[in-house]
mmCIF file of C-alpha atoms in Angstrom:
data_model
loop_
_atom_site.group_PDB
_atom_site.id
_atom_site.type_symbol
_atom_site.label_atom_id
_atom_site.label_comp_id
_atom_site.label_asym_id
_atom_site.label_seq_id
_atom_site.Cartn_x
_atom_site.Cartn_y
_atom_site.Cartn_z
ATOM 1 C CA UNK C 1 35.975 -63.188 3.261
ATOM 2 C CA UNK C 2 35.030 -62.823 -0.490
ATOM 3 C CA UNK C 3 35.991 -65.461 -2.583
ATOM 4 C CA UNK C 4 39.831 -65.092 -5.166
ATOM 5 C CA UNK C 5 37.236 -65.938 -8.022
ATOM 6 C CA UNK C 6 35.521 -62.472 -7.619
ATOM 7 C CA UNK C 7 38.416 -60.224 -7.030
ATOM 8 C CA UNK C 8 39.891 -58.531 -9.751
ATOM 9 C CA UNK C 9 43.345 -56.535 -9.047
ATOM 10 C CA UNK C 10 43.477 -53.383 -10.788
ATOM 11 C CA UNK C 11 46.071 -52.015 -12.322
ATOM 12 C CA UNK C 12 46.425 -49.404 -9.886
ATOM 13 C CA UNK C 13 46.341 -51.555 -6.668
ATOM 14 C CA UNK C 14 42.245 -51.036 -6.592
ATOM 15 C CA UNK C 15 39.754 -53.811 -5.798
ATOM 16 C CA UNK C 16 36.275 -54.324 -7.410
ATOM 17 C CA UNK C 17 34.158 -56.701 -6.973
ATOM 18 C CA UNK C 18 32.396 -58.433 -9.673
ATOM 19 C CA UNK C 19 29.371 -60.177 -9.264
ATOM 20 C CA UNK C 20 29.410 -63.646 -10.367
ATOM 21 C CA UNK C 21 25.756 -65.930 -11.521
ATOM 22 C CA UNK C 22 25.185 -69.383 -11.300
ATOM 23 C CA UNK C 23 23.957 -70.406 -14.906
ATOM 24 C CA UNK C 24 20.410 -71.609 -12.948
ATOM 25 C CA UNK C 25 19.882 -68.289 -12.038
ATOM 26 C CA UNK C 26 20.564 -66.502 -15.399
ATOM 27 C CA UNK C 27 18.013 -68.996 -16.923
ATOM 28 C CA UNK C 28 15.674 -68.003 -14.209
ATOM 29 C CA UNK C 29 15.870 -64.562 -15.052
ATOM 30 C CA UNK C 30 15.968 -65.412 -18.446
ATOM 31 C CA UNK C 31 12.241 -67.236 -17.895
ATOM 32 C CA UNK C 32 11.202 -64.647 -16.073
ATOM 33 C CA UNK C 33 12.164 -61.878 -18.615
ATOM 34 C CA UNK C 34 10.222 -63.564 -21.366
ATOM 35 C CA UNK C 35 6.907 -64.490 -19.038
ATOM 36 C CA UNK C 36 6.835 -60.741 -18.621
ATOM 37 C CA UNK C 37 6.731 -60.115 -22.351
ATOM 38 C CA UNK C 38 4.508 -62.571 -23.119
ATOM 39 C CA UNK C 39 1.550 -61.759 -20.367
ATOM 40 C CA UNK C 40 2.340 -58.020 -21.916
ATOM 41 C CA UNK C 41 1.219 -58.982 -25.392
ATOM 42 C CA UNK C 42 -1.578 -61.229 -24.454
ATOM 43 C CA UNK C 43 -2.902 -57.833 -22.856
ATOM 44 C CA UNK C 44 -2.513 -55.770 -25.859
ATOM 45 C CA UNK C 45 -4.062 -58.475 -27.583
ATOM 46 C CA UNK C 46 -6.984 -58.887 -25.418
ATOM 47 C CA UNK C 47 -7.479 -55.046 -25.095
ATOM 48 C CA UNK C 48 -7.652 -54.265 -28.844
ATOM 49 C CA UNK C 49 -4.359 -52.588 -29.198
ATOM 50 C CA UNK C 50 -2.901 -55.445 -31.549
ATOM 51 C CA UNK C 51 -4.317 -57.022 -34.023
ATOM 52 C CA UNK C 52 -7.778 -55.823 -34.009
ATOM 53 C CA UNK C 53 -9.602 -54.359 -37.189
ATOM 54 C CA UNK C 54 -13.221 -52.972 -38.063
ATOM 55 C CA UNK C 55 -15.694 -56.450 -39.055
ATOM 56 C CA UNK C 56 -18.325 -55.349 -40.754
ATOM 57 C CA UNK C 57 -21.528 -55.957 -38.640
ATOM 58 C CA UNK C 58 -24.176 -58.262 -39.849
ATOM 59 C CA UNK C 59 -27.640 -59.173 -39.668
ATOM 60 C CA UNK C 60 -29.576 -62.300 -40.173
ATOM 61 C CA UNK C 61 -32.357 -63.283 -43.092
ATOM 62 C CA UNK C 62 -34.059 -66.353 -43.630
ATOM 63 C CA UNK C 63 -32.881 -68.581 -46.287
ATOM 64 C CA UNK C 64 -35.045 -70.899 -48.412
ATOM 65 C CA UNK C 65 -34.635 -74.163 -45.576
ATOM 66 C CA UNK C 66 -35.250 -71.471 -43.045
ATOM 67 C CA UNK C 67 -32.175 -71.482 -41.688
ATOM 68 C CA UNK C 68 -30.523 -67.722 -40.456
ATOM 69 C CA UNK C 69 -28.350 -66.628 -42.991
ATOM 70 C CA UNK C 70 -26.357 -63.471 -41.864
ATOM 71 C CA UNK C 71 -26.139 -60.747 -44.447
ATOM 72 C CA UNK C 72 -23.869 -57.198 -44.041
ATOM 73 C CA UNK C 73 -25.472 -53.767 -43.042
ATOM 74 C CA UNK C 74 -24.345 -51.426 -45.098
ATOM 75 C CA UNK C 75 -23.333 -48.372 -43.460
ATOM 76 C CA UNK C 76 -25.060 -45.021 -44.003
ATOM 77 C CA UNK C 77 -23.380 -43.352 -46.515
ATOM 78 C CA UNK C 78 -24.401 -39.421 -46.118
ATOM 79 C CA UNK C 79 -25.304 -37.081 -43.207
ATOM 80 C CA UNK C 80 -28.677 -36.209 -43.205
ATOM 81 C CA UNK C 81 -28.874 -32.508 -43.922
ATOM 82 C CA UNK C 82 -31.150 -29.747 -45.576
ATOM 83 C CA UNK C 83 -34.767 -28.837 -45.635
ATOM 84 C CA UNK C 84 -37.446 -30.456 -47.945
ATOM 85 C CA UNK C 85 -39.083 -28.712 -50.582
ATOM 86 C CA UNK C 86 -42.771 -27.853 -50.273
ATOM 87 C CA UNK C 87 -44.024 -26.771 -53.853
ATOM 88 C CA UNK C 88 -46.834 -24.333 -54.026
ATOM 89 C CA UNK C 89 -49.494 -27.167 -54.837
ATOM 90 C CA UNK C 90 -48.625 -29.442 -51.938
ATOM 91 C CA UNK C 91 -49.325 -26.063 -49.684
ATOM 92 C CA UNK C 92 -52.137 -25.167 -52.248
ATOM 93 C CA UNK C 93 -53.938 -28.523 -51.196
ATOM 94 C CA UNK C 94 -53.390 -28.380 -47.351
ATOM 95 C CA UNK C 95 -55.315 -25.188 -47.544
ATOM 96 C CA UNK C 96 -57.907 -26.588 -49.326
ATOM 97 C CA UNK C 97 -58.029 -29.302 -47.344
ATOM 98 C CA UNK C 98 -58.526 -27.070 -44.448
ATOM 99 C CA UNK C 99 -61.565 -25.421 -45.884
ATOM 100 C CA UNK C 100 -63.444 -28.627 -46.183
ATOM 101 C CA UNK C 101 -62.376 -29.311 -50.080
ATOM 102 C CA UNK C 102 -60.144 -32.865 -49.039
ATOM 103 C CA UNK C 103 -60.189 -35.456 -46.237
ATOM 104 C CA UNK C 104 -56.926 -36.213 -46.758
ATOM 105 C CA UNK C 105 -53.552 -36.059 -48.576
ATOM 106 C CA UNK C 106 -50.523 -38.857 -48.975
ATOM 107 C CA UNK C 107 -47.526 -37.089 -49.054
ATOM 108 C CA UNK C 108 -44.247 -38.664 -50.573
ATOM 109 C CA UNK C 109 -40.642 -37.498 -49.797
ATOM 110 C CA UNK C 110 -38.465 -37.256 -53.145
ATOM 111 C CA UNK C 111 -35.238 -38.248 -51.286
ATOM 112 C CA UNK C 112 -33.130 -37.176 -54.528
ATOM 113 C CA UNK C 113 -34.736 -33.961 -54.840
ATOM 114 C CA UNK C 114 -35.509 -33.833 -51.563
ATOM 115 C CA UNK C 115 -39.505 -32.790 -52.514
ATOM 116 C CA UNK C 116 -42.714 -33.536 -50.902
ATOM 117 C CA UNK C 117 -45.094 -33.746 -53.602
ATOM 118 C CA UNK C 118 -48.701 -34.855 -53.296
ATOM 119 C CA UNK C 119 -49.043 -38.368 -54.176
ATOM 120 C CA UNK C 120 -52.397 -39.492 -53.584
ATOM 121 C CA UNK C 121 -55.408 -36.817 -52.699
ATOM 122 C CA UNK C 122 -58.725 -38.157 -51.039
ATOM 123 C CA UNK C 123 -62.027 -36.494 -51.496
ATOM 124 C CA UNK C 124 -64.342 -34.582 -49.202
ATOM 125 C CA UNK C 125 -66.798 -37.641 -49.588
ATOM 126 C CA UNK C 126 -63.877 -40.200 -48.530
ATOM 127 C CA UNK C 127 -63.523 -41.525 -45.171
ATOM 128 C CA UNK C 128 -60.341 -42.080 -42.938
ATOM 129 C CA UNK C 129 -60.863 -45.811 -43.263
ATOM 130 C CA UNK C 130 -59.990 -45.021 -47.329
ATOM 131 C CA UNK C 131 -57.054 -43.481 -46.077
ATOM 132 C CA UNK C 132 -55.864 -45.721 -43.539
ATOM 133 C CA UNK C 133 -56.356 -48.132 -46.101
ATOM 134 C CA UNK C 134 -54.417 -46.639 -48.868
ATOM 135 C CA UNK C 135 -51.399 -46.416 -46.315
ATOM 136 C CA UNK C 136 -50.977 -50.306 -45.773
ATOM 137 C CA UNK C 137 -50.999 -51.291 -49.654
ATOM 138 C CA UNK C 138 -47.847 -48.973 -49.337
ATOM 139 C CA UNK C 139 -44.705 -50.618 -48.284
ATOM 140 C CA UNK C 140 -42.448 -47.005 -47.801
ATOM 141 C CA UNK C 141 -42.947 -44.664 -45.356
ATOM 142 C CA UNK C 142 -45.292 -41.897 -46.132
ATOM 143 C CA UNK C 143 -46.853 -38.873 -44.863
ATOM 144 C CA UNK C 144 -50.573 -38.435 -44.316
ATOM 145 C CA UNK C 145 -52.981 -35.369 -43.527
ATOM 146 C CA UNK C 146 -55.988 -35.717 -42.561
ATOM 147 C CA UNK C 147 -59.011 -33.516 -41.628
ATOM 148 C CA UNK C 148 -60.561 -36.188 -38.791
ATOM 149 C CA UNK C 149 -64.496 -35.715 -37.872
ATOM 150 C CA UNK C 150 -65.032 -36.742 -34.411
ATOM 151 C CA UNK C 151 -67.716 -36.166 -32.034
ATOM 152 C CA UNK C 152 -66.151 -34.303 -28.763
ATOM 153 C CA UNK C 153 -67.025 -34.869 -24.664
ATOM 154 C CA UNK C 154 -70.652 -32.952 -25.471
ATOM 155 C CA UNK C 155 -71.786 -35.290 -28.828
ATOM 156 C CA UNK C 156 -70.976 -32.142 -30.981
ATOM 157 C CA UNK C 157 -69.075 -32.813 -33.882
ATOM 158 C CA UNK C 158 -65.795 -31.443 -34.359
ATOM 159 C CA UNK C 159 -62.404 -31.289 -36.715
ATOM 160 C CA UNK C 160 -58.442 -31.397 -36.596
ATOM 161 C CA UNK C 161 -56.396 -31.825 -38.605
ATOM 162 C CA UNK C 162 -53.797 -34.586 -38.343
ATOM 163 C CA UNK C 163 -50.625 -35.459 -39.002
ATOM 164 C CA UNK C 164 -50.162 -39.767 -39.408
ATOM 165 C CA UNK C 165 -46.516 -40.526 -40.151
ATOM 166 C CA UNK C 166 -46.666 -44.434 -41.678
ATOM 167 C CA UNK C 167 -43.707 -46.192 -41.339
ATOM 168 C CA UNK C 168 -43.910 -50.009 -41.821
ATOM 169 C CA UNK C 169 -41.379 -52.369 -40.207
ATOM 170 C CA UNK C 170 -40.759 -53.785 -43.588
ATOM 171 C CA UNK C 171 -39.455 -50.387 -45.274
ATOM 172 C CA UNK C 172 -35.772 -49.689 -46.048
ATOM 173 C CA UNK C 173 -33.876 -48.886 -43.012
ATOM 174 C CA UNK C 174 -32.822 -45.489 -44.719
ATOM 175 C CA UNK C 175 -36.069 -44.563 -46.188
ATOM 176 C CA UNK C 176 -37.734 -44.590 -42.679
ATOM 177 C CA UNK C 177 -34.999 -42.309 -40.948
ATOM 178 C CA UNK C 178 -35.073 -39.758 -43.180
ATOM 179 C CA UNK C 179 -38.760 -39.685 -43.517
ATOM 180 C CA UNK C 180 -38.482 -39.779 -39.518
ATOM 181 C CA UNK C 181 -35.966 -37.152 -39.584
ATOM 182 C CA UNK C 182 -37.883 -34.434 -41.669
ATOM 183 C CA UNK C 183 -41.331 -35.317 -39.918
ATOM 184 C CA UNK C 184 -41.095 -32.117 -37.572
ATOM 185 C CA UNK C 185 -39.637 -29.791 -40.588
ATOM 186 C CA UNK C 186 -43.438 -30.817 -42.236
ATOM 187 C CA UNK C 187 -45.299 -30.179 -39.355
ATOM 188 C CA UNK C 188 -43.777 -26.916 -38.855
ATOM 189 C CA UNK C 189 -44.274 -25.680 -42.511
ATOM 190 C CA UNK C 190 -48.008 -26.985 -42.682
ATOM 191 C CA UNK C 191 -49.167 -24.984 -39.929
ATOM 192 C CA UNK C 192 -52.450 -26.323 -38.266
ATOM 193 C CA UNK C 193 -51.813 -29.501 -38.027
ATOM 194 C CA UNK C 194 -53.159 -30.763 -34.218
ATOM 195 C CA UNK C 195 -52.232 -33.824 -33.854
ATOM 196 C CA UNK C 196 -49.221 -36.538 -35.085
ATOM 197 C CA UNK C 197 -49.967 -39.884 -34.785
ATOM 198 C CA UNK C 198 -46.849 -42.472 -36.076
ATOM 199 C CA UNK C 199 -48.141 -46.082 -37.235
ATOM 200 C CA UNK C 200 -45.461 -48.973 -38.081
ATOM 201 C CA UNK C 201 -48.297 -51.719 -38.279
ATOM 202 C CA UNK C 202 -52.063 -51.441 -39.990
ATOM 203 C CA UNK C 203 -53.619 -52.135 -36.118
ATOM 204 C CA UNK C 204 -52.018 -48.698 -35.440
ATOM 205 C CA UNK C 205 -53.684 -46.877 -37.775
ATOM 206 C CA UNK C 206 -57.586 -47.979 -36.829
ATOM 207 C CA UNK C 207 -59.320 -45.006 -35.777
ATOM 208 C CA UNK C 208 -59.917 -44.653 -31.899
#
């Protein structure tokens, strides 16, 4: 039998029945309702679709009581692109240096101009020790080529030219990816180069 309370008598002799909640359970609903909407935004939260933006990402330096004091990384701020110029005396001298005029040349990249231009030329008389030598006073990368004398499996000595692409730890992040970038472009312009050989520390570049 349904209780008077929840009958209402239509105007037209019709019965409907009308549901009728304790005020415990609308509260209980209520509670429910707003657990649901919480644990909802604690997942947004936690997933990174609220409230999350871009930190900048950092990196740590010594300080003067040698304590690690984080500094920003600047982010790159152009696509690497384009070909390096190779002016007629930079090819000039590699030729040279193939017909037993050089032992070597230090090759610079002008990232403005995007150049190579010969920086530092070593005699016939010179010695890869010179050379190797010349690259650690230098704290940027650098390109080297360099015709190496070396006495092959049957004590007959022999020549090849090589490619050493020195690129200290120390150097500026971007300096040593673009010089890494346009390493093969050189390579493939300078034709007869047999060998690459990449040094980031002076014990890497003692001859073997």
């Amino acid at each position: 039998a349904l209780d008077p309370a929840t009958v209402k008598i239509l105007s037209i002799g019709e019965a409907e029945v009308v549901s009728r909640h304790t005020p415990s359970q609308f509260s209980a609903w209520v509670s429910a309702l707003i657990c649901v909407m919480v644990f909802g935004l604690v997942g947004l939260f936690q997933y990174g679709y609220i409230g999350q933006r871009a930190e900048p990402k950092h990196s740590a330096r010594v300080g003067e009581g040698g304590a690690a004091e984080p500094t920003a990384v600047k982010p790159y701020e152009e696509p690497l692109q384009g070909v390096p110029t190779l002016p007629g005396e930079v090819t000039a001298k590699f030729n040279r240096l193939g017909q037993g005029r050089f032992r070597y040349l230090i090759l610079a990249l002008t990232v403005e101009q995007m150049r190579i231009r010969v920086e530092q030329e070593g005699p016939r008389q010179a010695s890869y020790e010179q050379c190797a030598g010349s690259l650690m006073k230098i704290r940027e990368p650098r390109y080297a080529i360099v015709d190496f004398e070396y006495k092959n499996k049957d004590k007959v000595v022999a020549r090849k030219i090589c490619l050493i692409f020195w690129c200290p730890q120390s150097a500026p992040y971007k300096l040593k990816e673009r010089y890494s970038y346009y390493k093969d472009t050189i390579r493939r312009i300078l034709d007869g180069i047999k060998e690459e050989i990449t040094a980031t520390e002076p014990r890497e570049l003692a001859a073997e």
